[in-house]
Tab-separated table of C-alpha atoms in Angstrom:
chain	number	residue	atom	x	y	z
A	110	UNK	CA	18.961	-0.443	55.471
A	111	UNK	CA	15.554	-1.899	54.548
A	112	UNK	CA	17.105	-5.253	53.672
A	113	UNK	CA	18.045	-5.692	57.323
A	114	UNK	CA	14.342	-6.147	58.110
A	115	UNK	CA	14.177	-9.342	56.022
A	116	UNK	CA	14.786	-12.217	58.401
A	117	UNK	CA	14.801	-15.034	55.845
A	118	UNK	CA	18.087	-14.510	54.009
A	119	UNK	CA	16.836	-16.528	51.017
A	120	UNK	CA	14.382	-13.732	50.212
A	121	UNK	CA	16.857	-10.856	50.005
A	122	UNK	CA	17.796	-11.565	46.400
A	123	UNK	CA	14.139	-11.067	45.412
A	124	UNK	CA	14.207	-7.391	46.356
A	125	UNK	CA	14.540	-5.145	43.305
A	126	UNK	CA	14.601	-1.414	42.679
A	127	UNK	CA	11.362	0.403	41.845
A	128	UNK	CA	12.746	0.977	38.342
A	129	UNK	CA	13.313	-2.737	37.760
A	130	UNK	CA	9.848	-3.609	39.071
A	131	UNK	CA	8.312	-0.927	36.830
A	132	UNK	CA	10.171	-2.352	33.831
A	133	UNK	CA	8.171	-5.583	34.173
A	134	UNK	CA	4.842	-3.765	33.742
A	135	UNK	CA	3.516	-3.910	30.189
A	136	UNK	CA	0.792	-1.821	28.581
A	137	UNK	CA	-2.613	-3.470	29.026
A	138	UNK	CA	-1.745	-5.150	32.319
A	139	UNK	CA	-3.946	-4.913	35.391
A	140	UNK	CA	-2.200	-3.774	38.573
A	141	UNK	CA	-3.472	-4.592	42.038
A	142	UNK	CA	-2.321	-1.923	44.481
A	143	UNK	CA	-2.678	-1.556	48.204
A	144	UNK	CA	-4.573	1.363	49.554
A	145	UNK	CA	-6.247	2.922	52.564
A	146	UNK	CA	-4.988	6.441	51.984
A	147	UNK	CA	-1.381	7.367	52.681
A	148	UNK	CA	-0.866	4.775	55.419
A	149	UNK	CA	-1.206	1.813	53.062
A	150	UNK	CA	-0.446	3.635	49.842
A	151	UNK	CA	2.039	2.315	47.333
A	152	UNK	CA	5.312	4.161	47.687
A	153	UNK	CA	7.740	3.811	44.796
A	154	UNK	CA	6.823	1.662	41.794
A	155	UNK	CA	4.024	3.917	40.431
A	156	UNK	CA	6.415	6.868	40.320
A	157	UNK	CA	9.058	4.775	38.542
A	158	UNK	CA	6.413	3.512	36.104
A	159	UNK	CA	5.264	7.013	35.176
A	160	UNK	CA	8.879	8.113	34.693
A	161	UNK	CA	9.443	5.151	32.372
A	162	UNK	CA	6.378	5.692	30.169
A	163	UNK	CA	5.816	9.445	30.397
A	164	UNK	CA	6.329	9.961	26.659
A	165	UNK	CA	4.332	6.920	25.503
A	166	UNK	CA	0.726	8.032	24.950
A	167	UNK	CA	-0.347	4.506	23.998
A	168	UNK	CA	0.719	3.000	27.356
A	169	UNK	CA	-2.291	2.135	29.540
A	170	UNK	CA	-2.753	0.017	32.649
A	171	UNK	CA	-5.810	-0.893	34.676
A	172	UNK	CA	-5.573	-0.264	38.412
A	173	UNK	CA	-7.616	-2.118	41.027
A	174	UNK	CA	-7.226	-1.281	44.707
A	175	UNK	CA	-8.509	-2.743	47.943
A	176	UNK	CA	-9.185	0.729	49.305
A	177	UNK	CA	-8.700	4.329	48.277
A	178	UNK	CA	-5.192	5.433	47.416
A	179	UNK	CA	-3.657	8.627	48.658
A	180	UNK	CA	-4.268	11.369	46.146
A	181	UNK	CA	-0.597	11.461	45.113
A	182	UNK	CA	-0.765	8.209	43.147
A	183	UNK	CA	-4.204	8.733	41.588
A	184	UNK	CA	-3.216	12.266	40.600
A	185	UNK	CA	0.098	11.016	39.188
A	186	UNK	CA	-1.626	8.382	37.044
A	187	UNK	CA	-4.333	10.818	35.923
A	188	UNK	CA	-1.841	13.498	34.896
A	189	UNK	CA	0.284	10.932	33.056
A	190	UNK	CA	-2.796	9.627	31.221
A	191	UNK	CA	-1.814	5.992	31.679
A	192	UNK	CA	-5.068	4.605	33.097
A	193	UNK	CA	-7.346	2.438	31.037
A	194	UNK	CA	-9.574	1.550	33.992
A	195	UNK	CA	-9.556	2.434	37.706
A	196	UNK	CA	-11.584	0.358	40.185
A	197	UNK	CA	-13.300	0.262	42.607
A	198	UNK	CA	-13.272	3.998	43.285
A	199	UNK	CA	-11.048	7.032	43.585
A	200	UNK	CA	-11.153	10.289	45.489
A	201	UNK	CA	-8.676	12.517	43.642
A	202	UNK	CA	-9.982	15.696	41.981
A	203	UNK	CA	-7.592	15.450	39.009
A	204	UNK	CA	-8.652	11.892	38.246
A	205	UNK	CA	-12.325	12.714	38.775
A	206	UNK	CA	-12.056	15.547	36.247
A	207	UNK	CA	-10.420	13.232	33.724
A	208	UNK	CA	-13.112	10.592	34.210
A	209	UNK	CA	-15.902	13.131	33.837
A	210	UNK	CA	-14.285	14.530	30.684
A	211	UNK	CA	-14.188	11.054	29.145
């Protein structure tokens, strides 16, 4: 159980599901995500976010990262069409194609 890793018991009630965390994200927000390829890549919330907004073409977020993300997340966001802005850079072919196509 991942909650067993939390030593300070007062913090356990702050842990939420990816779906709940994704529900707090509104269109137009800027998300700061970890990076450095798969090792530091975000794991769950982006997938829950895309599942939540997959039929809402007007939903857009800006994504800023400290390093490159693994291609799974950039590809996921690009295919879902939910990015307004992506900084500082990306390395995914699907996203690159979308950027180059405008």
